[in-house]
PDB file of C-alpha atoms in Angstrom:
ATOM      1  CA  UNK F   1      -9.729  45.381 -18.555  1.00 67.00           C
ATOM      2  CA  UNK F   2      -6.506  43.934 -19.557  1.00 78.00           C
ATOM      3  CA  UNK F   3      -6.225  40.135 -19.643  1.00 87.00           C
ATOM      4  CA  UNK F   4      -3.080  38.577 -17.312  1.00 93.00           C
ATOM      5  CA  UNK F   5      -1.090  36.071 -18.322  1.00 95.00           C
ATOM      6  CA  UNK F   6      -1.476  32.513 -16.884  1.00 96.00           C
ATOM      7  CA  UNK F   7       2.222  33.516 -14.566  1.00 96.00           C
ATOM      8  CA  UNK F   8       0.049  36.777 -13.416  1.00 95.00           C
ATOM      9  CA  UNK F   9      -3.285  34.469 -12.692  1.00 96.00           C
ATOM     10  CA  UNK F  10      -1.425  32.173 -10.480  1.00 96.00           C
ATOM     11  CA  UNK F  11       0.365  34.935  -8.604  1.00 96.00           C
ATOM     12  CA  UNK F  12      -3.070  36.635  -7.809  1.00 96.00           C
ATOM     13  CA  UNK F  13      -4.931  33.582  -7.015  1.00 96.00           C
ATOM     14  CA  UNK F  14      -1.814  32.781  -4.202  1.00 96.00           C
ATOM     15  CA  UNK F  15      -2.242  36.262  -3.258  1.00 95.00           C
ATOM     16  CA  UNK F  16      -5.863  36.368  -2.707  1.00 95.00           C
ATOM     17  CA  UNK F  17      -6.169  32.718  -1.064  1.00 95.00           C
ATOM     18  CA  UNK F  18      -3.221  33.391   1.472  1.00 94.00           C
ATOM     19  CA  UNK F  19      -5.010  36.940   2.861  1.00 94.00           C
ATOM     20  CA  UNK F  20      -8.111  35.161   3.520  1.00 95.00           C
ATOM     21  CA  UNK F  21      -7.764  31.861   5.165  1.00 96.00           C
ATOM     22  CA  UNK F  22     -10.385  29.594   5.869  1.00 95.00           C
ATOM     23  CA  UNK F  23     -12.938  32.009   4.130  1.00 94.00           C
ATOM     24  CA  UNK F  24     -14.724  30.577   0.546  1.00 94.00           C
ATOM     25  CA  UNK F  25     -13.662  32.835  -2.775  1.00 94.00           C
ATOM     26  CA  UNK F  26     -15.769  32.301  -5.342  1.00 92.00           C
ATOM     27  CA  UNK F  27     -14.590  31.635  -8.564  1.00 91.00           C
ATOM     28  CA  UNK F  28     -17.286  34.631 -10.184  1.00 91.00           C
ATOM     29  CA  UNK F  29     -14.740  36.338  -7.918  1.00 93.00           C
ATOM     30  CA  UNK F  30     -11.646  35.479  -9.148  1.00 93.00           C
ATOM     31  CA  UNK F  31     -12.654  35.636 -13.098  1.00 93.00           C
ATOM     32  CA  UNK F  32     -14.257  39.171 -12.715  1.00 93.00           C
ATOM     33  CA  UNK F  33     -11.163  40.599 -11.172  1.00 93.00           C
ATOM     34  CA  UNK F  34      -9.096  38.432 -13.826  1.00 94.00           C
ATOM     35  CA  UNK F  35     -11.096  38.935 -16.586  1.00 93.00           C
ATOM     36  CA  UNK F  36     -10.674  35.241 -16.802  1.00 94.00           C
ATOM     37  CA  UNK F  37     -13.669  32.636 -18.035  1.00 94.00           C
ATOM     38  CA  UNK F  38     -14.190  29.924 -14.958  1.00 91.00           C
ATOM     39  CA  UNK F  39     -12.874  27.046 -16.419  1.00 92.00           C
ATOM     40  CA  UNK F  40      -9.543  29.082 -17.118  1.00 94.00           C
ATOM     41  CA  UNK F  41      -9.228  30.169 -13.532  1.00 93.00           C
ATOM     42  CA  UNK F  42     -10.133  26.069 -12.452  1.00 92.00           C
ATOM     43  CA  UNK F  43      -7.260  25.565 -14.492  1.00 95.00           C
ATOM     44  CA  UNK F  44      -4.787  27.858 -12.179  1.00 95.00           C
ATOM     45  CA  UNK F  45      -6.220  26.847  -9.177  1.00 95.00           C
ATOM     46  CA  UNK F  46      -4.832  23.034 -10.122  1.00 95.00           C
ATOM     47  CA  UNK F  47      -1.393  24.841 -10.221  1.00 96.00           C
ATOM     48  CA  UNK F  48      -1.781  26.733  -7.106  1.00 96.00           C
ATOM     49  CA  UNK F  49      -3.491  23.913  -5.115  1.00 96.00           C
ATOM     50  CA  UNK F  50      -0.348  21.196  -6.321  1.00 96.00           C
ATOM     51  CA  UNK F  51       2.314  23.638  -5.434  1.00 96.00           C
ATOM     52  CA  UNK F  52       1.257  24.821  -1.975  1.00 95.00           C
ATOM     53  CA  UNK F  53       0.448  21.474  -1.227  1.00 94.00           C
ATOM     54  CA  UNK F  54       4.149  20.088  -2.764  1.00 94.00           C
ATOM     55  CA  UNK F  55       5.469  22.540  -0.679  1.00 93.00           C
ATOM     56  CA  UNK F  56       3.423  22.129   3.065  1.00 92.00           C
ATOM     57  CA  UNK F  57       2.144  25.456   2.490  1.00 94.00           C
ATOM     58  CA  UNK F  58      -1.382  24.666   2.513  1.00 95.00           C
ATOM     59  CA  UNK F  59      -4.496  23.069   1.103  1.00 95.00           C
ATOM     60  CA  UNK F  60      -6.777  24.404  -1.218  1.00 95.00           C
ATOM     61  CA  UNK F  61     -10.160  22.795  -1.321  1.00 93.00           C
ATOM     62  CA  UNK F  62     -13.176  22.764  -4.043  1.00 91.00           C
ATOM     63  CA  UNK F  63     -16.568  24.187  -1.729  1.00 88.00           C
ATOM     64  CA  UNK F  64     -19.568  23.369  -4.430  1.00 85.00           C
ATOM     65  CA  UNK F  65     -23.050  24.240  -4.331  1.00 79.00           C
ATOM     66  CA  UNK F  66     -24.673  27.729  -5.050  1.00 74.00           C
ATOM     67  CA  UNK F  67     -22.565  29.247  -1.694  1.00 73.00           C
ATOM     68  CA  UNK F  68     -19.346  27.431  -3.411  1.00 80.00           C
ATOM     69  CA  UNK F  69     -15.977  28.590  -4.273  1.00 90.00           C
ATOM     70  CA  UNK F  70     -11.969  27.844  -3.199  1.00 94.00           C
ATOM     71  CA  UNK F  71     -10.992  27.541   0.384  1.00 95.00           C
ATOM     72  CA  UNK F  72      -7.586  28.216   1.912  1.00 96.00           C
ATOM     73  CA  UNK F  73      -6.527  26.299   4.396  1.00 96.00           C
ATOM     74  CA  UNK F  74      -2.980  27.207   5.699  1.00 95.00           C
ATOM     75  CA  UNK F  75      -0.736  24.397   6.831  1.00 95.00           C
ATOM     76  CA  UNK F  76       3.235  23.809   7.870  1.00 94.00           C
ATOM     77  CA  UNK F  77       5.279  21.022   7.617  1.00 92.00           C
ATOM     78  CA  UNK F  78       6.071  18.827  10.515  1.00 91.00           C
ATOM     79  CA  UNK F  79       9.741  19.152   9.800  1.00 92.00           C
ATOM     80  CA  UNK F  80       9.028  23.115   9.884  1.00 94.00           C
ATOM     81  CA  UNK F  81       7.087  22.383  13.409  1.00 94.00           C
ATOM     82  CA  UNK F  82      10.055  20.878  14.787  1.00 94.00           C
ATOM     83  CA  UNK F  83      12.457  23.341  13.380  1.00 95.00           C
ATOM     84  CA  UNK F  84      10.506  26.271  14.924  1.00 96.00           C
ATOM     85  CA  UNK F  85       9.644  24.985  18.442  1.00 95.00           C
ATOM     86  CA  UNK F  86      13.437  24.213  18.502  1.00 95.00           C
ATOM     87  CA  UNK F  87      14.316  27.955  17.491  1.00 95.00           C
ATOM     88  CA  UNK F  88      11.866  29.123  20.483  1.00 95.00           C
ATOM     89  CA  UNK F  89      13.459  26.673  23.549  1.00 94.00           C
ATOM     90  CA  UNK F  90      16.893  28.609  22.373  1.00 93.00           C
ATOM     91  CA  UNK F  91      15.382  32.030  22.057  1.00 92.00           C
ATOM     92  CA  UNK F  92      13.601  31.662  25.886  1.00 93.00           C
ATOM     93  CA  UNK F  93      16.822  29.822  27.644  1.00 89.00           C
ATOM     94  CA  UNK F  94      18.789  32.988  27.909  1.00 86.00           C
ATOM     95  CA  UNK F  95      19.061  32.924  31.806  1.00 83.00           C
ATOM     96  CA  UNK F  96      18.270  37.378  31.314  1.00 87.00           C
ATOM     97  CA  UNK F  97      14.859  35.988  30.541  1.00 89.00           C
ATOM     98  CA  UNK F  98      14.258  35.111  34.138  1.00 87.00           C
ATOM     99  CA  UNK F  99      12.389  37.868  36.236  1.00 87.00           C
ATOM    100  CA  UNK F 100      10.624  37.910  39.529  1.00 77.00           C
ATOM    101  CA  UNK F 101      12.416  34.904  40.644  1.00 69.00           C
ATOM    102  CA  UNK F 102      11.178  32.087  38.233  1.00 77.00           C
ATOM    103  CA  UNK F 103       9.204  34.157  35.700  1.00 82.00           C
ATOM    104  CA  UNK F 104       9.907  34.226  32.061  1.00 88.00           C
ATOM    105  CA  UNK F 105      10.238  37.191  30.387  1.00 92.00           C
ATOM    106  CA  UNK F 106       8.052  36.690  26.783  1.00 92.00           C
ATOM    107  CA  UNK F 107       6.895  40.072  26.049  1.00 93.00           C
ATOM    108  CA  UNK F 108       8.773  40.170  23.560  1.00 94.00           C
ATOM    109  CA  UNK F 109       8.219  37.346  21.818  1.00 95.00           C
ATOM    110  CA  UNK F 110       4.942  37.797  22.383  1.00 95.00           C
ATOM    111  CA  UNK F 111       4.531  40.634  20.081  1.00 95.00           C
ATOM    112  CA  UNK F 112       7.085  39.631  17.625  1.00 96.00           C
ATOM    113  CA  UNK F 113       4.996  39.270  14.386  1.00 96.00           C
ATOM    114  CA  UNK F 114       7.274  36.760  12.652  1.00 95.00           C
ATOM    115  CA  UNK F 115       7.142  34.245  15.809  1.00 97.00           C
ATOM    116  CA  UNK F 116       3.609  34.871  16.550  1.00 97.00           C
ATOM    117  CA  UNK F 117       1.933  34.278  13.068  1.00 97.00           C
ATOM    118  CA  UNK F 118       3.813  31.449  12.886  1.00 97.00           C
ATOM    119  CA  UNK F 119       2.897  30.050  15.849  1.00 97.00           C
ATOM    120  CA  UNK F 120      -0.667  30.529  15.520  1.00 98.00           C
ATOM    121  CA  UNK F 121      -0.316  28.873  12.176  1.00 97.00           C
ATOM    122  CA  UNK F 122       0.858  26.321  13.928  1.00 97.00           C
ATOM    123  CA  UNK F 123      -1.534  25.818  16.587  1.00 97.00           C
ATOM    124  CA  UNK F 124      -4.443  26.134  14.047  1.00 97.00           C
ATOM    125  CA  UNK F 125      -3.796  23.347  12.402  1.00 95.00           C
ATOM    126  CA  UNK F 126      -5.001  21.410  15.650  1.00 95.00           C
ATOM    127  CA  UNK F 127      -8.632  22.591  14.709  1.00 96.00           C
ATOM    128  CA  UNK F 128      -9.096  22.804  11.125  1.00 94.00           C
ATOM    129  CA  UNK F 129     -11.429  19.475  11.790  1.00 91.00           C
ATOM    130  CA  UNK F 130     -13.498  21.190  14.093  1.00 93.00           C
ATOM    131  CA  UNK F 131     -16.507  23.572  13.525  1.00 94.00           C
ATOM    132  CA  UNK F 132     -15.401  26.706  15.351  1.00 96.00           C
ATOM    133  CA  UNK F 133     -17.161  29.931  15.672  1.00 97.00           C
ATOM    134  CA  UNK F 134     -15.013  32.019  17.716  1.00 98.00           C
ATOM    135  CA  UNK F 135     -11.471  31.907  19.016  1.00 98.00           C
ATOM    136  CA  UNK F 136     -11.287  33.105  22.941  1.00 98.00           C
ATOM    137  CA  UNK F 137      -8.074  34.175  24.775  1.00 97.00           C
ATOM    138  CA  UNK F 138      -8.173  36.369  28.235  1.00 95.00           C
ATOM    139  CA  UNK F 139      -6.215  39.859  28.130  1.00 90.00           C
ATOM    140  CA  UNK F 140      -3.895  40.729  27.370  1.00 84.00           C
ATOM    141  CA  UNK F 141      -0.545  38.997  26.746  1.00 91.00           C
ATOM    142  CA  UNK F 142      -2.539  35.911  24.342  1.00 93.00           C
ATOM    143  CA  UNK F 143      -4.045  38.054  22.229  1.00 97.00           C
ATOM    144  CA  UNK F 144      -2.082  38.400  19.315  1.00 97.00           C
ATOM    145  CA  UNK F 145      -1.430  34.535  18.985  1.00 98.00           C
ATOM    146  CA  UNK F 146      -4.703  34.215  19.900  1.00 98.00           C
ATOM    147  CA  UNK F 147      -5.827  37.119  16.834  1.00 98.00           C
ATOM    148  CA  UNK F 148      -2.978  34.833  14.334  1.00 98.00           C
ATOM    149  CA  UNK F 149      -5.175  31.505  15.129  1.00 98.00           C
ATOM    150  CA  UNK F 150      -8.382  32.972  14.807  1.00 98.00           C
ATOM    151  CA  UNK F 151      -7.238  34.528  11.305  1.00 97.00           C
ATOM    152  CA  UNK F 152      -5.913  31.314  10.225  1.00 97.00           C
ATOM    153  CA  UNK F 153      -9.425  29.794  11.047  1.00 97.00           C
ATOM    154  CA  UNK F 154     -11.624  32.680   9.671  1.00 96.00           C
ATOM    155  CA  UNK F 155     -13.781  32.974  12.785  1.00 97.00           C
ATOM    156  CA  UNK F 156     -13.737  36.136  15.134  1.00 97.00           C
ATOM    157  CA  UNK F 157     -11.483  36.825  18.184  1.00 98.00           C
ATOM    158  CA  UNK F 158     -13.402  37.651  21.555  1.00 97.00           C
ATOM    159  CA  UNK F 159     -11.453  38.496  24.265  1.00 96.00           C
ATOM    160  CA  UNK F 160     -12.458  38.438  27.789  1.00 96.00           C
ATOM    161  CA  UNK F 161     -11.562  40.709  30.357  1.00 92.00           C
ATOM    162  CA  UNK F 162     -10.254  40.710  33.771  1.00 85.00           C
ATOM    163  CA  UNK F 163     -12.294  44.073  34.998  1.00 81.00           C
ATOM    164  CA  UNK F 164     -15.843  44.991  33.519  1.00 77.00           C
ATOM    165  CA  UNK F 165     -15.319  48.391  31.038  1.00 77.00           C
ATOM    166  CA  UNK F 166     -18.008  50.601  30.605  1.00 75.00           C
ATOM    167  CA  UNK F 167     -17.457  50.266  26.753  1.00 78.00           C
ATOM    168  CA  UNK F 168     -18.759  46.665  26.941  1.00 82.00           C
ATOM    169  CA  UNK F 169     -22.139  47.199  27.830  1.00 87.00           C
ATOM    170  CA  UNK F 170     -24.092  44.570  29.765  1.00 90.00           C
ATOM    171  CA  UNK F 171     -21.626  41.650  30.616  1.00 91.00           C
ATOM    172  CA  UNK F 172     -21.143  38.196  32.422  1.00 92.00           C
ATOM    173  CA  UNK F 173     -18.906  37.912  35.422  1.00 91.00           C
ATOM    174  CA  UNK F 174     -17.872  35.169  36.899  1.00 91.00           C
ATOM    175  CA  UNK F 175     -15.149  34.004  40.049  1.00 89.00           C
ATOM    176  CA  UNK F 176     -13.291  31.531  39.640  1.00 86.00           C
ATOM    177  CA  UNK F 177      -9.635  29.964  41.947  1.00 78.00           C
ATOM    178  CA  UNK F 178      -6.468  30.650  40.424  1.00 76.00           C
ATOM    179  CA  UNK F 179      -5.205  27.532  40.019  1.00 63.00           C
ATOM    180  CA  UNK F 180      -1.459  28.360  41.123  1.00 66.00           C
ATOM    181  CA  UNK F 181      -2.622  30.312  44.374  1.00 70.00           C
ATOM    182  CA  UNK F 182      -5.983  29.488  45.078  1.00 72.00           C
ATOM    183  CA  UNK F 183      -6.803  32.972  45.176  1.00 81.00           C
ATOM    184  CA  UNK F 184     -10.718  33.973  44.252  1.00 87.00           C
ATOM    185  CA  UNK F 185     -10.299  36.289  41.044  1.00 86.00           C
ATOM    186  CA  UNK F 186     -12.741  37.110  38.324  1.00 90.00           C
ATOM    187  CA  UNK F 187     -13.423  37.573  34.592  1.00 93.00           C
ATOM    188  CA  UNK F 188     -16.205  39.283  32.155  1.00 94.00           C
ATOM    189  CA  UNK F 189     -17.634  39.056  28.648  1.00 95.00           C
ATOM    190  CA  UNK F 190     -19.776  41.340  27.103  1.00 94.00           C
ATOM    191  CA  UNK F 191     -23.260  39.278  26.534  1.00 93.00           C
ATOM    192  CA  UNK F 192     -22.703  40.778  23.032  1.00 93.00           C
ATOM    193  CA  UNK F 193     -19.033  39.083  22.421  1.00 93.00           C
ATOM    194  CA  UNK F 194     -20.888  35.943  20.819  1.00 93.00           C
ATOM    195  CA  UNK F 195     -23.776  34.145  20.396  1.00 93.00           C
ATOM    196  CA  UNK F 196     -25.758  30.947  22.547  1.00 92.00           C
ATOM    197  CA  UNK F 197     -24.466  28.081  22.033  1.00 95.00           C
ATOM    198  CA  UNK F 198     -21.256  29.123  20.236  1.00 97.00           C
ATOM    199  CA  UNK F 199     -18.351  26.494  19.666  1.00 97.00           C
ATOM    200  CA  UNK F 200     -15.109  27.410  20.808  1.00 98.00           C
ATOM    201  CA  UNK F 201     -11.261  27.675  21.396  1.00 98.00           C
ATOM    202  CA  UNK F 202      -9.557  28.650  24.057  1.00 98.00           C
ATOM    203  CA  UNK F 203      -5.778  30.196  22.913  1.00 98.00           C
ATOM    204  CA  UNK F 204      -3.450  31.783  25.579  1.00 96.00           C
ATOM    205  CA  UNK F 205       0.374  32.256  25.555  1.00 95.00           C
ATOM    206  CA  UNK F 206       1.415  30.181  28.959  1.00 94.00           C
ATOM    207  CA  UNK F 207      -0.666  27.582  31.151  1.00 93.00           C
ATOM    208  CA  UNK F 208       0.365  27.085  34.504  1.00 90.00           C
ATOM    209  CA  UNK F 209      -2.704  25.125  36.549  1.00 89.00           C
ATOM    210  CA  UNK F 210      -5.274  25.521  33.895  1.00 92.00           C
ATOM    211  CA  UNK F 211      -7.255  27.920  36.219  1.00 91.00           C
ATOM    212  CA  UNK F 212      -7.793  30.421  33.654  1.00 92.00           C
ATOM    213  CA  UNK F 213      -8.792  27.705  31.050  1.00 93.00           C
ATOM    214  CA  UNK F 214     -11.185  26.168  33.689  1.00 93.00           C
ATOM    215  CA  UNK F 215     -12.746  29.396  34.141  1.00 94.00           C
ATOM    216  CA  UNK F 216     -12.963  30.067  30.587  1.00 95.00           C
ATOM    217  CA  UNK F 217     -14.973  27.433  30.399  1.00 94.00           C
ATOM    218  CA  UNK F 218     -17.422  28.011  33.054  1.00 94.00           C
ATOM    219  CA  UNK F 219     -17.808  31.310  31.445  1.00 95.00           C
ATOM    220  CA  UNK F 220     -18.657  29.951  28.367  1.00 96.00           C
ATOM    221  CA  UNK F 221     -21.546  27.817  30.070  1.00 95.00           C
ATOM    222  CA  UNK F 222     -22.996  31.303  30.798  1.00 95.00           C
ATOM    223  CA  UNK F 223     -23.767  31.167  27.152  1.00 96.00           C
ATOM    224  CA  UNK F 224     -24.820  27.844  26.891  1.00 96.00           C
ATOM    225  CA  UNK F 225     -21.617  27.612  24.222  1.00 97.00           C
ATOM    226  CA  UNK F 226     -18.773  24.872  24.357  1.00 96.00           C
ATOM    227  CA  UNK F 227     -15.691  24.950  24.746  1.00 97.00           C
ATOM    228  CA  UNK F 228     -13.998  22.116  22.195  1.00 97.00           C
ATOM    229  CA  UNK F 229     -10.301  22.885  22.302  1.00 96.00           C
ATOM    230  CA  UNK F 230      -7.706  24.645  24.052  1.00 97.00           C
ATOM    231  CA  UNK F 231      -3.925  25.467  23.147  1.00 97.00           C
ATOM    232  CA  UNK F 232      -1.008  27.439  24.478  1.00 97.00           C
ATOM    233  CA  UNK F 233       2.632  28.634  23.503  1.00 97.00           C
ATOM    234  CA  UNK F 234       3.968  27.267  26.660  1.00 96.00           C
ATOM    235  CA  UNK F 235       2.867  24.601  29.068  1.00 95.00           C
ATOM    236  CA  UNK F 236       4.753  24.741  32.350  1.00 93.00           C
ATOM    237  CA  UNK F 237       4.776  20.763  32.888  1.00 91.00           C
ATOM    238  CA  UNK F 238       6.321  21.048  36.206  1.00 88.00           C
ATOM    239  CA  UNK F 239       3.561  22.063  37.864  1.00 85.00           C
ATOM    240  CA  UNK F 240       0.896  18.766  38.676  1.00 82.00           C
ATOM    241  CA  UNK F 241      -2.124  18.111  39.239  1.00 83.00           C
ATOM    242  CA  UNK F 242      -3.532  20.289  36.163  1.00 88.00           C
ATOM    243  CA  UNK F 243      -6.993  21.240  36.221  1.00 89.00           C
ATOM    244  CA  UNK F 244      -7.706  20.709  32.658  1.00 91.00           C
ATOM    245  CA  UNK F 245      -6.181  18.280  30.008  1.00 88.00           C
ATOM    246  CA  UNK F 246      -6.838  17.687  26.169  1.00 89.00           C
ATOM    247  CA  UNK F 247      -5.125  20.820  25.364  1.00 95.00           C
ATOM    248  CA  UNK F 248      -2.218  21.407  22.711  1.00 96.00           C
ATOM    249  CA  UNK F 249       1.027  23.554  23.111  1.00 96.00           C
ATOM    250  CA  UNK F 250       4.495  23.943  21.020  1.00 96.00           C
ATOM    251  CA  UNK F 251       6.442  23.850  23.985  1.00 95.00           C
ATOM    252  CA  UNK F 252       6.974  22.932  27.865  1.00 95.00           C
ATOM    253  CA  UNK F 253       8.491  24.299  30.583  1.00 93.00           C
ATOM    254  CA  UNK F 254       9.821  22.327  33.212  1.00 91.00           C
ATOM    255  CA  UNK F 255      11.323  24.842  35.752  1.00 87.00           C
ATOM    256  CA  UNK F 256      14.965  26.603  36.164  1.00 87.00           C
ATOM    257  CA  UNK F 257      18.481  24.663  36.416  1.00 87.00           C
ATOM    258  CA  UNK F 258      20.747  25.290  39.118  1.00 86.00           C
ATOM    259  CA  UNK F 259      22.202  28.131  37.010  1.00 83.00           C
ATOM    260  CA  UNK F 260      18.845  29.786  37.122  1.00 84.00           C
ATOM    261  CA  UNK F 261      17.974  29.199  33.413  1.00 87.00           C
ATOM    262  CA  UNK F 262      14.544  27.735  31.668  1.00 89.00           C
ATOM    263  CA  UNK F 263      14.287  24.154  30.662  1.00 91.00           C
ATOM    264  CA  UNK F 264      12.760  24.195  28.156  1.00 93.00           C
ATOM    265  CA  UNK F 265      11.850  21.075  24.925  1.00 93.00           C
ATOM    266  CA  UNK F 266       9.818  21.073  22.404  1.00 94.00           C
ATOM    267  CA  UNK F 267       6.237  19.670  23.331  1.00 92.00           C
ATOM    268  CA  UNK F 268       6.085  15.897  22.786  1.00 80.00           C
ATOM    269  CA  UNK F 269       4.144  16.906  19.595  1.00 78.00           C
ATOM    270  CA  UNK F 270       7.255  18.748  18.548  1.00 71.00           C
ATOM    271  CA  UNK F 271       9.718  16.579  19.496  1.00 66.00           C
ATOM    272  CA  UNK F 272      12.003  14.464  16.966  1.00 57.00           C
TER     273      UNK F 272
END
């Protein structure tokens, strides 16, 4: 095997790193696909780790013992924060957003790849701390921010559904009130989605009452696992009397003006 230059190391190290978040790379890794010695490649990680970090792209972080390696851990600046959550208030103000009355039309943003992966780059920087084992989100709109935080933590995505499906197998259901209408609805998880006593997320696009959340977490109880954090794109603020608190979210919602169009601001996390 050809030997790469130090230029060609650092680019492949970068490379590598960035597509696998959160997850431990060995260096035996790195200098058999380099054709590098170890204390070479220790060498370009220094270089890699100093100019992500210089740059608020991330962290990279020394794992030792036998199981050891280099860990990616992604990371944006707060000026970038600000910048973005700003960029999203303008994108969702257009007054053609509004449907149904006072609904806000996101499907688009939703699945937008750029905004999404950002914003669940964003939002997983709230639980790097934390020992997570799985990311949870309710179907369907959530999931791909949901999917983008779970990445950025290398843990797996379950996703719990409103209807049992056949393809599931065995499942927990629960009922639980919608917090916005009272009304008696339900949600199920396949008993082979995740393991007892699991430590979790919750991630959804837009939190209204916190039923869903509240729910989430009785559902979780089911198998004996814990909920430890919960975030959202949007937190509608105008509505009180929340059933859950200690969550995170970019930005808030606090109804329609009298020309029918969102206010929106950045959360106060976001905020200048």
């Amino acid at each position: 095997m050809d030997k790469f230059s130090r230029n060609g190391r650092v680019v492949a190290i970068t490379k590598i790193l960035s597509e696998n978040p959160s997850k431990i790379v060995s260096l035996n890794s790195f200098s058999g696909k380099l054709n590098a010695a170890k204390s070479t490649i220790s060498e370009d990680m220094v270089i890699v780790r100093d100019t992500l970090e210089r740059l608020s792209l991330g962290k990279v972080k020394t794992i030792s013992g036998a199981a050891g390696g280099i860990k990616f851990i992604g990371d944006i600046s707060n000026e970038n924060k600000v910048t973005f959550a700003n960029k999203l208030c303008e994108a969702l103000e257009d007054k053609d957003r509004i449907v149904a009355g006072t609904f806000i039309y996101m499907t688009d943003i939703m699945y937008n790849p750029e905004v999404i992966s950002k914003a669940g780059l964003i939002l997983s920087t709230f639980f790097q701390e934390k020992d997570i084992d799985y990311v949870v989100t309710v179907e369907t709109k959530g999931i791909p921010l949901a999917y983008e935080v779970a990445r950025n933590l290398g843990v797996q995505l379950v996703i719990v559904r409103r209807d049992n499906k056949v393809t599931e197998g065995p499942t927990v259901t629960i009922n639980y009130a919608s917090g916005s209408t009272g009304m008696i609805q339900n949600m199920s998880l396949s008993k082979k989605s995740l393991h007892k006593g699991s430590k979790c997320i919750y991630i959804d696009d837009f939190m209204k009452s916190g039923g869903t959340a509240l729910g989430i977490k009785e559902l979780l109880k089911e198998f004996d696992s814990e909920l430890l954090g919960m975030a959202v794109l949007i937190d509608n603020i105008e509505t009180n009397n929340k059933l859950v608190d200690d969550y995170v979210s970019i930005i808030e919602f606090k109804g329609l003006d009298k020309d029918k169009k969102a206010i929106l601001r950045p959360s106060i996390l976001f905020q200048e």
